[in-house]
């Protein structure tokens, strides 16, 4: 009946089938082209003599929503452009809902965002038992824009709609059925037969699809007092959960609230107004940009993985400290057998204790059964001998952060490994090329830098030394992804990508402290700005001994920016015997309250040691600039020096490795939102603050051309072989 590039409309015995199948893509999305074809298919459907329609997918999943790649250009083009982008599918869904026969959405595997909105515009929704459905728009900084805030409350009730839309959660098919979002859940191979049977019953008048349409077009049936209470309590809860940097969940609530007492057509207008309001925010641009940057990272990792000559079937970890134990635990959790080797039983006990602690917390939270935990722990083979390492495909060295010790251990381990094995180091700062000088097979050696705590931090930096082979990089990426991590391949330098940039940030912090600014004030400002913790707190968590040691390494590598004439604040506290959180005292004192919950109070000794005065306070914007400028500059240098392969990977590494606030979309995307030229002007006011504050050539060039990091990245996507 209709044949487009994406959509095919056919009919048999009076029942039509509209199939989405986007050529060359693993998933279906509502791109402009798909929307346009949908509208043409509706032209045909409106004229045809039919008894029912089922909408199906030719892919192994139904529909993943709007094409997120189209958002950035649209969101930057103002309210009219946003409205123009949304309107064709709003109309399509209204036309679908008004067809003169029953309609059913056949959901295989997933229906998200606009995919579920399409299904909600159908009279019935049937999904397979493993399907996941949801409206994840608020996670992208927007709200559903094709009727989700109008139809979901009318189909499933206010509570379900508020919960699903504000959280952006993906629900299982069983929950969809329980909440009446779905009408039936069947085995995958029965989906289409079941849909046809349902349409036949509608055609025979056994089921009243018109009644369902009536429910979707009328105001919500709510008692005014109750609904006032429901909206007010939801507002408090959603506002609290979302936090001040994420406006979309509250905008979704406002759209639902405004539409609740209105007809569906009026409610749709309210939805559009709220959609435009949020789509224009930097948060929406940042969060939808993040999805795309994340896809760049995943795509590169997939490409590396595909090249790996051997899949990791067994891992080995040498050094059973907090990091070694954490890596072994992650391996066990992901079903990968792991050998955990240390030189003494105490070390082994510590590593196993760490693993049991992490898994135990999962059991407490109901994420794992006690039997599952026991089974996972059996995957860890603890040993004091080298011999079991012989069966591991990849070995991670995680001993003390000292170049001499690491070289000796690595050489010893290499001698025990089969010639085909990959050896790696979990060093956080020491050059991989330098460590490789101790080895006979440097081409089979690389860095695998995990972050603490291993189970919680999504990033692993895969560091390529001067002699590391492509296959070793590929196998390391394969191993990191098998451990459930996001792998980003970087070239070698002191601190690699993440710590090199982090220590520039700490250098900015030290400079502020030298100027007498109170560290509690800096921490408070940076947390308000969106960081999960301020720099002083972060240094305490890293450990002042570890941080001081890394500072020395970084100062040696980059003396002009990170070298210091006098001991840094970290060094001063460390020399005064303060170790940070693990020792109970650092910038802050760490204790537990009566209920055993951790407490953090200012350490007055640290205040005195650092001569912090509240007199020399700078305003918040200046503190943010003084903290962020060294980080931005250093990140530019890592791009200039080819340490990291693309703007997207640089930004994602900051988010996954440092917890940089996601609502800012990444460090460089944040600079784009300020404007590169404006950022350089802001920096020029800080020229007296030294080399950390001199704008890098990359920034100056972008500023001169009126360009931005992402405009640049989109024009010349980094696909270079080095990464
Ligand atoms: C929305 O619908 C708003 C409306 O209310 C109103 C709008 C105006 N767009 O992740 P994968 C691509 S907002 C563009 O590797 P998986 C993805 O880039 C939207 N592309 O596979 C990748 O491309 P490539 C609400 C998309 O199995 C390929 O598909 N929807 C989109 O691990 C495979 O993806 C969402 O937020 C998209 N919407 O996971 C869903 N979705 O092959 C976002 C996927 O070139 N998507 N691609 O690298 C996801 O959560 C996951 O991709 C999904 C599949 C679960 C679907």
XYZ file of C-alpha atoms and ligand atoms in Angstrom:
779
model
C 0.000 0.000 0.000
C 2.954 2.273 0.716
C 6.662 1.708 0.334
C 9.179 4.180 1.728
C 12.854 3.718 2.568
C 11.990 3.110 6.232
C 8.281 2.299 6.351
C 6.359 -0.375 4.520
C 2.567 -0.581 4.622
C 0.927 -3.817 3.516
C -2.482 -5.383 4.051
C -4.053 -8.823 4.105
C -7.706 -9.737 4.551
C -8.516 -6.151 5.517
C -5.850 -5.901 8.219
C -2.886 -3.607 7.591
C 0.647 -3.853 8.871
C 2.966 -0.853 9.069
C 6.580 -1.933 9.471
C 9.462 0.301 10.585
C 12.844 -0.882 9.353
C 15.562 1.751 9.103
C 18.136 0.587 6.557
C 21.732 0.337 7.802
C 20.886 1.034 11.449
C 20.646 -1.415 14.359
C 17.611 0.439 15.800
C 14.597 2.359 14.511
C 14.350 6.035 15.410
C 11.951 8.796 14.429
C 14.269 10.765 12.155
C 12.839 13.569 10.013
C 12.671 11.098 7.166
C 10.805 8.488 9.203
C 8.325 11.145 10.368
C 7.735 12.276 6.823
C 7.201 8.698 5.601
C 4.866 8.048 8.534
C 2.761 10.990 7.481
C 2.580 9.649 3.905
C 1.594 6.212 5.164
C -1.192 7.862 7.197
C -2.457 9.549 4.010
C -2.918 6.059 2.551
C -4.399 4.596 5.732
C -6.994 7.369 6.032
C -8.297 6.578 2.543
C -8.209 2.795 2.785
C -11.032 0.381 3.595
C -9.493 -1.536 6.480
C -10.543 -3.401 9.615
C -7.422 -2.814 11.725
C -3.747 -1.821 11.791
C -0.754 -3.225 13.607
C 2.502 -1.300 13.839
C 5.570 -3.518 13.932
C 9.328 -3.311 13.656
C 11.539 -5.151 11.199
C 14.436 -4.831 13.676
C 15.009 -6.833 16.812
C 13.609 -3.883 18.785
C 10.567 -1.666 18.236
C 11.513 2.038 18.365
C 14.133 4.030 20.330
C 12.329 7.369 20.069
C 13.267 10.598 18.363
C 16.577 10.836 16.536
C 18.770 12.451 19.195
C 21.360 13.398 16.578
C 18.910 15.994 15.247
C 18.431 17.728 18.628
C 21.494 19.947 18.851
C 20.793 21.934 15.663
C 17.082 22.230 16.436
C 17.463 23.188 20.104
C 19.913 25.968 19.184
C 17.562 27.478 16.611
C 14.923 28.950 18.921
C 11.298 28.337 19.860
C 9.811 28.384 16.352
C 12.295 25.840 15.029
C 11.636 23.561 18.003
C 7.876 23.813 17.478
C 8.304 23.111 13.749
C 10.393 20.058 14.557
C 7.805 18.615 16.923
C 4.570 19.455 15.153
C 4.587 16.925 12.253
C 4.695 13.936 14.586
C 2.224 15.499 17.058
C -0.147 15.652 14.090
C 0.791 12.153 12.920
C -0.046 10.700 16.322
C -3.372 12.566 16.420
C -4.206 11.196 12.968
C -3.178 7.687 14.049
C -5.459 7.946 17.078
C -8.376 9.012 14.869
C -8.151 6.260 12.213
C -11.521 4.609 11.567
C -10.388 1.174 12.783
C -8.537 -0.281 15.760
C -4.774 0.024 16.039
C -2.221 -1.969 17.998
C 1.497 -1.440 18.653
C 3.532 -4.649 18.610
C 6.486 -3.946 20.903
C 9.474 -6.228 20.593
C 12.414 -5.679 22.979
C 12.028 -1.934 23.544
C 9.890 1.122 23.044
C 11.474 4.276 24.395
C 10.578 7.963 24.214
C 8.799 8.680 20.935
C 8.590 4.901 20.432
C 6.365 4.509 23.482
C 4.525 7.716 22.589
C 3.648 6.148 19.226
C 2.411 3.055 21.036
C 0.347 5.214 23.424
C -1.367 6.784 20.421
C -2.446 3.289 19.336
C -5.541 1.753 20.919
C -3.676 -1.277 22.275
C -0.099 -2.196 23.156
C 1.269 -5.727 23.215
C 4.868 -6.462 24.203
C 7.099 -9.499 24.484
C 8.042 -10.795 27.917
C 11.584 -9.357 27.776
C 10.550 -5.916 26.521
C 11.499 -2.654 28.257
C 9.446 0.481 27.861
C 9.748 4.035 29.128
C 9.878 7.750 28.536
C 13.560 8.611 29.188
C 13.298 12.187 27.863
C 13.984 13.861 31.230
C 17.364 12.111 31.270
C 18.128 14.035 28.105
C 17.102 17.301 29.766
C 13.770 17.518 27.888
C 10.227 16.241 28.419
C 8.190 13.922 26.197
C 7.137 16.042 23.223
C 4.854 13.800 21.187
C 2.011 13.480 23.646
C 3.702 11.408 26.379
C 2.686 13.795 29.166
C -0.860 13.840 27.794
C -1.518 10.171 27.002
C 0.430 8.312 29.704
C -1.547 9.833 32.635
C -4.798 9.221 30.763
C -3.874 5.600 29.988
C -2.072 4.565 33.193
C -3.067 7.145 35.809
C -1.331 10.098 37.359
C 0.963 8.264 39.772
C 2.473 5.985 37.129
C 2.868 8.874 34.672
C 4.593 11.111 37.210
C 6.908 8.345 38.343
C 7.842 7.129 34.873
C 8.272 10.528 33.254
C 10.082 12.311 36.097
C 12.549 9.455 36.601
C 12.883 8.525 32.933
C 12.966 4.894 34.046
C 12.806 1.893 31.755
C 10.106 -0.473 33.003
C 9.953 -4.203 32.414
C 7.030 -5.615 30.446
C 5.538 -7.088 33.631
C 5.409 -3.626 35.210
C 3.926 -2.218 32.000
C 1.145 -4.784 32.282
C 0.535 -4.137 35.981
C 0.250 -0.378 35.400
C -2.036 -0.834 32.332
C 0.468 0.807 30.003
C 0.503 -2.555 28.211
C -2.581 -4.615 27.413
C -0.853 -7.944 26.951
C 2.574 -9.512 27.350
C 3.308 -12.638 25.326
C 6.261 -14.641 24.062
C 8.190 -12.959 21.265
C 7.125 -15.450 18.601
C 3.431 -14.984 19.447
C 3.412 -11.173 19.260
C 2.005 -10.677 15.771
C -0.569 -13.516 15.999
C -1.809 -12.088 19.245
C -2.045 -8.586 17.750
C -4.020 -9.911 14.786
C -6.410 -11.798 17.041
C -7.007 -8.621 19.023
C -7.709 -6.597 15.871
C -10.116 -9.284 14.658
C -12.045 -9.108 17.936
C -12.253 -5.317 17.603
C -13.515 -5.669 14.028
C -16.185 -8.093 15.247
C -17.226 -5.528 17.854
C -16.123 -7.731 20.762
C -13.793 -5.050 22.044
C -14.557 -1.344 22.265
C -11.523 0.552 21.053
C -13.533 3.773 20.748
C -13.969 3.866 24.517
C -10.192 3.931 24.911
C -9.942 6.890 22.578
C -12.519 8.768 24.599
C -10.423 8.256 27.740
C -7.377 9.658 25.922
C -9.060 12.814 24.678
C -10.793 13.929 27.880
C -9.407 15.700 30.950
C -8.007 13.443 33.660
C -10.620 12.155 36.058
C -9.303 13.649 39.281
C -10.820 14.934 42.439
C -9.505 18.515 42.730
C -8.438 18.328 46.371
C -6.726 14.971 45.972
C -4.985 15.968 42.778
C -3.770 19.232 44.349
C -2.212 17.210 47.143
C -0.777 14.625 44.742
C 0.858 17.286 42.567
C 2.251 19.236 45.522
C 3.816 16.207 47.189
C 5.172 14.951 43.841
C 6.650 18.394 43.199
C 8.567 18.336 46.476
C 9.831 14.804 45.881
C 10.742 15.259 42.208
C 12.399 18.626 42.892
C 14.479 17.037 45.628
C 15.460 14.005 43.523
C 16.304 15.987 40.403
C 18.264 18.746 42.127
C 18.615 22.366 41.072
C 20.620 21.660 37.908
C 17.998 19.443 36.238
C 14.836 21.410 35.344
C 13.169 18.838 33.054
C 11.458 16.570 35.633
C 9.671 19.538 37.217
C 8.762 20.896 33.778
C 7.219 17.505 32.943
C 5.206 17.663 36.155
C 4.049 21.183 35.324
C 2.981 20.059 31.841
C 0.997 17.123 33.244
C -0.565 19.350 35.883
C -1.565 22.030 33.428
C -2.966 19.485 30.991
C -4.805 17.462 33.626
C -7.957 19.576 33.655
C -7.974 20.160 29.905
C -8.876 18.275 26.769
C -6.052 16.298 25.162
C -5.682 18.893 22.398
C -5.218 21.703 24.929
C -2.944 19.553 27.074
C -0.784 18.922 23.984
C -0.335 22.675 23.607
C 0.826 22.930 27.225
C 3.263 20.065 26.615
C 4.711 21.842 23.594
C 5.194 25.082 25.542
C 7.046 23.297 28.342
C 9.063 21.270 25.859
C 10.269 24.458 24.162
C 11.184 25.987 27.507
C 13.414 23.073 28.518
C 14.815 22.341 25.049
C 16.307 25.839 24.989
C 18.295 25.279 28.198
C 22.020 24.512 28.253
C 21.131 21.394 30.261
C 19.124 19.916 27.361
C 21.941 20.639 24.922
C 24.460 19.213 27.383
C 22.555 16.015 28.176
C 21.564 15.191 24.606
C 25.155 15.993 23.620
C 26.310 13.522 26.246
C 24.300 10.739 24.646
C 26.084 11.392 21.366
C 29.523 11.703 22.979
C 28.878 8.443 24.804
C 28.046 6.802 21.486
C 31.398 8.023 20.100
C 33.164 6.349 23.036
C 31.162 3.108 22.666
C 31.690 2.992 18.923
C 35.456 3.357 19.251
C 35.552 0.692 21.963
C 33.491 -1.636 19.749
C 35.902 -1.100 16.871
C 38.894 -1.942 19.082
C 37.127 -4.952 20.547
C 36.412 -6.333 17.109
C 40.167 -6.377 16.404
C 41.158 -8.332 19.539
C 42.882 -11.612 18.661
C 41.892 -13.245 21.968
C 38.823 -12.776 24.155
C 39.599 -12.573 27.872
C 38.470 -15.789 29.518
C 40.492 -15.334 32.685
C 42.015 -12.320 34.395
C 44.878 -12.077 36.864
C 45.546 -9.271 39.329
C 48.903 -8.852 41.042
C 48.747 -6.890 44.305
C 45.666 -7.386 46.443
C 45.215 -3.898 47.886
C 42.110 -1.740 47.628
C 42.514 -1.377 43.852
C 43.596 -4.983 43.192
C 40.793 -6.317 45.375
C 38.343 -3.964 43.647
C 39.377 -5.148 40.175
C 39.176 -8.821 41.208
C 35.735 -8.183 42.678
C 34.518 -6.491 39.498
C 35.782 -9.450 37.485
C 34.000 -11.920 39.743
C 30.829 -9.849 39.565
C 30.898 -9.907 35.767
C 31.373 -13.669 35.689
C 35.048 -13.590 34.674
C 37.301 -15.956 36.701
C 40.236 -14.113 38.264
C 43.513 -15.022 39.949
C 44.400 -12.636 42.792
C 48.089 -12.791 43.646
C 49.940 -11.117 46.494
C 53.222 -11.682 48.276
C 51.710 -12.226 51.700
C 48.557 -13.614 53.221
C 47.699 -10.271 54.841
C 47.511 -8.677 51.389
C 45.284 -11.475 50.114
C 43.026 -11.126 53.146
C 42.724 -7.381 52.524
C 41.835 -7.899 48.830
C 39.257 -10.581 49.610
C 37.794 -8.453 52.393
C 37.438 -5.573 49.940
C 35.676 -7.846 47.424
C 33.353 -9.286 50.075
C 32.534 -5.757 51.305
C 31.542 -4.554 47.839
C 29.485 -7.658 47.046
C 27.933 -7.614 50.522
C 26.655 -4.092 49.903
C 24.977 -5.317 46.731
C 23.264 -8.045 48.732
C 22.136 -5.474 51.342
C 20.655 -3.330 48.593
C 18.810 -6.296 47.099
C 20.861 -6.140 43.889
C 22.306 -9.599 44.432
C 21.322 -12.741 46.324
C 23.512 -14.202 49.061
C 23.923 -17.304 46.857
C 24.969 -15.060 43.938
C 27.560 -13.413 46.160
C 28.937 -16.777 47.281
C 29.130 -17.920 43.665
C 30.916 -14.715 42.615
C 33.473 -15.082 45.390
C 34.338 -18.594 44.184
C 35.497 -17.014 40.914
C 38.372 -15.354 42.797
C 41.343 -17.683 43.105
C 43.618 -16.144 45.750
C 47.250 -17.214 45.640
C 50.726 -16.435 46.919
C 52.334 -18.165 43.915
C 53.054 -17.037 40.394
C 52.146 -20.326 38.786
C 48.332 -19.733 38.441
C 49.012 -16.534 36.442
C 50.032 -18.782 33.547
C 46.390 -19.431 32.642
C 45.299 -15.772 32.536
C 44.798 -13.958 29.224
C 45.276 -10.515 30.753
C 47.189 -9.641 33.912
C 46.796 -6.345 35.771
C 49.615 -5.242 38.051
C 48.236 -3.227 40.975
C 51.117 -2.960 43.441
C 52.370 0.167 45.194
C 52.670 3.348 43.059
C 56.451 3.379 42.839
C 58.292 3.133 39.553
C 61.148 0.942 40.868
C 58.860 -1.508 42.647
C 56.491 -1.696 39.678
C 59.308 -2.372 37.210
C 60.690 -5.187 39.373
C 57.251 -6.795 39.841
C 56.325 -6.426 36.173
C 59.563 -8.084 35.033
C 59.003 -10.927 37.492
C 55.386 -11.401 36.393
C 56.279 -11.282 32.696
C 58.681 -14.185 33.182
C 55.763 -16.339 34.449
C 53.325 -15.515 31.682
C 52.851 -17.402 28.419
C 54.176 -15.515 25.386
C 50.642 -14.717 24.213
C 49.495 -13.030 27.431
C 48.812 -9.314 27.782
C 50.393 -7.610 30.770
C 49.120 -4.279 32.057
C 49.666 -1.847 34.899
C 47.026 -0.067 36.932
C 49.438 2.792 37.602
C 47.668 6.125 37.963
C 50.539 8.389 36.941
C 53.750 6.571 35.936
C 54.616 6.531 32.218
C 53.802 3.218 30.528
C 56.699 3.674 28.095
C 59.021 4.039 31.068
C 57.649 0.952 32.864
C 57.953 -1.010 29.599
C 61.737 -0.577 29.658
C 61.823 -3.328 32.295
C 60.085 -5.820 29.991
C 61.096 -8.268 27.268
C 57.786 -7.921 25.409
C 56.896 -4.215 25.645
C 54.521 -4.574 22.705
C 52.306 -6.781 24.898
C 52.215 -4.254 27.713
C 49.850 -1.308 28.291
C 48.165 0.662 31.051
C 44.735 -0.346 32.379
C 43.881 2.482 34.718
C 40.835 1.783 36.890
C 39.384 4.422 39.201
C 38.578 4.124 42.884
C 36.122 2.695 43.901
C 36.410 0.260 41.012
C 32.827 -1.039 41.167
C 31.359 2.474 41.063
C 33.544 4.324 38.567
C 32.598 3.574 34.962
C 35.880 4.533 33.275
C 39.006 2.558 32.448
C 41.809 4.389 30.655
C 43.659 2.059 28.291
C 47.110 3.561 27.932
C 49.169 2.879 24.911
C 52.948 3.074 25.487
C 55.415 3.893 22.712
C 55.873 0.182 21.931
C 52.368 -1.164 22.724
C 50.934 -3.109 19.765
C 47.464 -2.566 18.305
C 46.440 -6.075 19.338
C 47.420 -5.384 22.952
C 45.293 -2.217 22.942
C 42.417 -4.163 21.381
C 42.670 -6.959 23.953
C 42.863 -4.470 26.811
C 39.734 -2.690 25.545
C 37.966 -6.037 25.164
C 38.947 -6.934 28.730
C 37.793 -3.571 30.149
C 34.413 -3.842 28.410
C 34.037 -7.451 29.616
C 34.428 -5.950 33.105
C 31.498 -3.644 32.313
C 33.618 -0.521 31.963
C 33.748 2.309 29.435
C 37.178 2.039 27.839
C 38.911 5.122 26.445
C 42.241 4.614 24.693
C 44.816 7.312 25.387
C 48.452 7.834 24.537
C 51.118 7.842 27.193
C 52.245 10.756 29.385
C 52.574 11.386 33.123
C 49.097 11.118 34.667
C 47.691 10.011 31.269
C 44.495 11.870 30.513
C 42.409 12.007 33.688
C 45.058 12.504 36.369
C 47.055 14.923 34.257
C 43.998 17.138 34.043
C 42.938 16.496 37.651
C 46.320 17.598 38.992
C 46.147 20.806 36.985
C 42.797 21.388 38.729
C 44.445 20.670 42.102
C 47.221 23.107 41.162
C 44.513 25.734 40.641
C 43.135 24.817 44.058
C 46.596 25.175 45.646
C 46.995 28.619 44.062
C 43.678 29.723 45.574
C 44.770 28.439 48.982
C 48.055 30.319 48.601
C 45.935 33.446 48.189
C 44.376 32.699 51.563
C 40.978 31.528 50.347
C 39.191 29.257 52.799
C 39.012 25.695 51.402
C 35.544 25.119 52.847
C 34.332 28.075 50.815
C 35.934 26.663 47.635
C 34.379 23.252 48.291
C 30.951 24.771 48.848
C 31.152 26.818 45.626
C 32.263 23.853 43.497
C 29.543 21.601 44.925
C 26.934 24.283 44.217
C 28.322 24.420 40.680
C 27.604 20.690 40.350
C 30.710 18.703 41.332
C 29.869 15.741 43.577
C 32.473 17.008 46.074
C 34.800 19.972 46.381
C 38.571 19.729 45.718
C 39.590 19.589 49.410
C 37.132 16.791 50.094
C 38.262 15.010 46.913
C 41.920 15.217 47.993
C 40.934 13.700 51.334
C 39.135 10.861 49.537
C 42.104 10.240 47.205
C 44.371 10.175 50.292
C 46.864 12.958 51.024
C 49.812 10.550 50.797
C 48.704 9.302 47.367
C 47.931 12.833 46.197
C 51.253 14.201 47.404
C 53.123 11.395 45.653
C 51.237 12.015 42.412
C 51.806 15.780 42.723
C 55.564 15.158 42.795
C 55.344 12.982 39.647
C 53.238 15.591 37.868
C 55.498 18.451 38.970
C 58.498 16.605 37.534
C 56.696 15.992 34.252
C 55.171 19.461 33.854
C 57.370 21.746 35.984
C 56.346 24.964 34.270
C 52.704 24.564 35.287
C 52.603 22.078 38.125
C 56.039 22.663 39.713
C 56.020 24.621 42.978
C 58.517 26.869 44.713
C 57.092 25.975 48.135
C 55.424 22.788 49.399
C 51.841 22.457 48.189
C 48.954 22.519 50.680
C 48.598 18.745 50.181
C 52.283 18.254 51.028
C 51.990 20.482 54.107
C 49.032 18.559 55.480
C 50.623 15.215 54.640
C 53.888 16.209 56.361
C 51.841 17.169 59.416
C 50.676 13.547 59.568
C 47.265 13.977 57.951
C 46.292 11.231 55.482
C 42.787 12.351 54.532
C 39.645 10.267 54.896
C 41.402 6.918 55.393
C 43.340 8.297 58.420
C 40.298 10.106 59.833
C 41.798 13.582 59.318
C 42.802 15.736 56.370
C 41.220 18.993 55.295
C 38.269 17.626 57.247
C 37.826 15.312 60.232
C 35.922 12.105 59.495
C 33.948 10.499 62.291
C 30.761 8.504 62.654
C 27.593 9.641 64.360
C 25.686 7.583 66.947
C 23.992 5.605 64.167
C 27.297 4.863 62.464
C 26.752 7.309 59.611
C 29.900 9.118 58.386
C 30.295 12.730 59.525
C 32.594 15.364 58.049
C 33.629 18.454 59.995
C 36.240 21.097 59.256
C 39.689 20.260 60.591
C 40.756 23.409 62.445
C 44.388 22.215 62.405
C 44.298 22.182 58.604
C 42.745 25.659 58.587
C 45.618 26.919 60.695
C 48.307 25.117 58.727
C 47.024 26.666 55.510
C 46.459 30.133 56.984
C 43.011 30.203 55.418
C 41.336 33.532 56.047
C 37.758 34.269 55.385
C 38.790 37.879 54.683
C 40.113 37.194 51.194
C 36.959 35.649 49.748
C 36.490 35.813 46.030
C 33.068 35.741 44.460
C 31.674 32.389 43.279
C 32.228 33.035 39.569
C 35.868 33.887 40.176
C 36.399 30.760 42.247
C 34.838 28.608 39.528
C 37.020 30.260 36.893
C 40.188 29.922 38.974
C 39.424 26.220 39.561
C 38.202 25.377 36.074
C 40.670 27.319 33.904
C 43.695 25.086 34.683
C 41.527 22.013 34.020
C 40.281 23.389 30.681
C 43.781 24.415 29.609
C 45.271 21.038 30.495
C 42.482 19.201 28.682
C 43.253 21.298 25.592
C 46.898 20.327 25.936
C 46.005 16.627 26.018
C 44.169 17.148 22.723
C 47.025 19.182 21.264
C 49.557 16.562 22.405
C 47.413 13.758 20.950
C 46.970 12.091 24.335
C 43.230 11.771 23.711
C 41.663 11.267 20.296
C 38.577 13.491 20.280
C 36.664 16.215 22.081
C 33.892 13.707 22.900
C 36.283 11.234 24.521
C 37.972 14.035 26.468
C 34.615 15.164 27.856
C 33.326 11.663 28.609
C 36.575 10.793 30.429
C 36.032 13.791 32.737
C 32.467 12.693 33.451
C 33.182 8.975 33.899
C 36.567 9.346 35.586
C 36.172 12.483 37.708
C 32.432 12.811 38.162
C 32.413 16.153 36.330
C 28.807 17.416 36.479
C 26.833 15.725 33.683
C 24.374 18.600 33.318
C 27.249 20.684 31.937
C 27.746 18.079 29.197
C 31.520 17.855 29.706
C 34.308 20.334 30.335
C 34.672 21.458 26.735
C 30.944 21.567 26.114
C 30.713 23.826 29.154
C 33.335 26.127 27.603
C 31.239 26.115 24.413
C 28.201 27.168 26.453
C 30.169 30.058 27.970
C 31.522 30.841 24.484
C 35.191 30.127 23.727
C 35.860 33.791 22.996
C 34.239 34.865 26.251
C 36.163 32.189 28.132
C 39.475 33.476 26.700
C 38.518 37.017 27.694
C 37.780 35.810 31.224
C 41.184 34.128 31.282
C 43.012 37.221 30.106
C 41.974 38.905 33.365
C 43.953 36.217 35.223
C 47.301 36.624 33.448
C 48.939 37.597 36.771
C 48.053 34.147 38.158
C 50.806 32.372 36.180
C 51.164 29.734 33.442
C 48.169 27.647 34.550
C 45.993 30.512 33.375
C 47.539 31.229 29.960
C 44.969 30.285 27.325
C 46.214 27.399 25.190
C 46.689 27.855 21.408
C 43.665 25.609 20.736
C 41.423 27.938 22.756
C 42.890 31.059 21.166
C 42.455 29.682 17.676
C 38.824 28.708 18.266
C 38.180 32.129 19.822
C 39.759 33.915 16.889
C 37.608 31.980 14.412
C 34.451 32.435 16.476
C 34.297 28.611 16.611
C 33.514 26.091 19.343
C 34.863 22.679 20.360
C 31.809 20.771 19.240
C 31.214 22.652 15.997
C 34.843 21.832 15.255
C 34.445 18.188 16.336
C 31.298 17.703 14.242
C 33.071 19.033 11.142
C 36.128 16.879 11.604
C 35.258 13.811 13.679
C 38.407 12.337 15.163
C 38.734 8.840 13.819
C 42.512 8.712 13.878
C 44.261 5.378 14.067
C 46.352 6.367 17.123
C 43.310 5.880 19.322
C 12.416 11.411 22.365
O 11.958 10.417 21.867
C 11.729 12.734 22.431
C 10.288 12.785 21.970
O 9.422 12.694 23.076
C 10.038 14.114 21.315
C 11.126 14.487 20.365
C 11.119 15.708 19.648
N 18.594 8.604 18.398
O 23.221 2.264 22.348
P 23.459 1.350 21.187
C 21.712 4.573 17.892
S 13.975 11.445 22.998
C 19.646 8.422 17.593
O 24.852 1.102 20.783
P 22.170 -0.734 22.648
C 23.000 4.663 18.619
O 23.576 5.925 18.473
C 14.669 9.878 22.664
N 20.388 7.308 17.579
O 22.720 -0.037 21.339
C 23.815 3.572 17.960
O 24.306 4.087 16.737
P 25.628 3.496 16.048
C 14.345 8.905 23.725
C 20.059 6.340 18.427
O 21.493 -1.982 22.195
C 22.758 2.518 17.668
O 21.502 3.196 17.712
N 15.075 7.674 23.508
C 18.989 6.464 19.307
O 23.234 -0.807 23.676
C 22.731 1.402 18.664
O 22.651 1.961 19.969
C 16.221 7.394 24.152
O 16.686 8.139 24.987
C 18.228 7.644 19.263
N 17.143 7.819 20.035
O 21.087 0.280 23.224
C 16.865 6.085 23.791
N 18.888 5.333 20.038
O 25.309 2.081 15.706
C 18.348 6.274 23.556
C 19.876 4.529 19.621
O 25.844 4.399 14.890
N 18.980 5.046 23.145
N 20.587 5.137 18.643
O 26.700 3.617 17.111
C 19.337 4.085 24.032
O 19.086 4.172 25.224
C 20.071 2.896 23.503
O 20.728 3.266 22.320
C 19.143 1.704 23.197
C 19.954 0.585 22.476
C 18.613 1.149 24.530
C 18.014 2.101 22.310
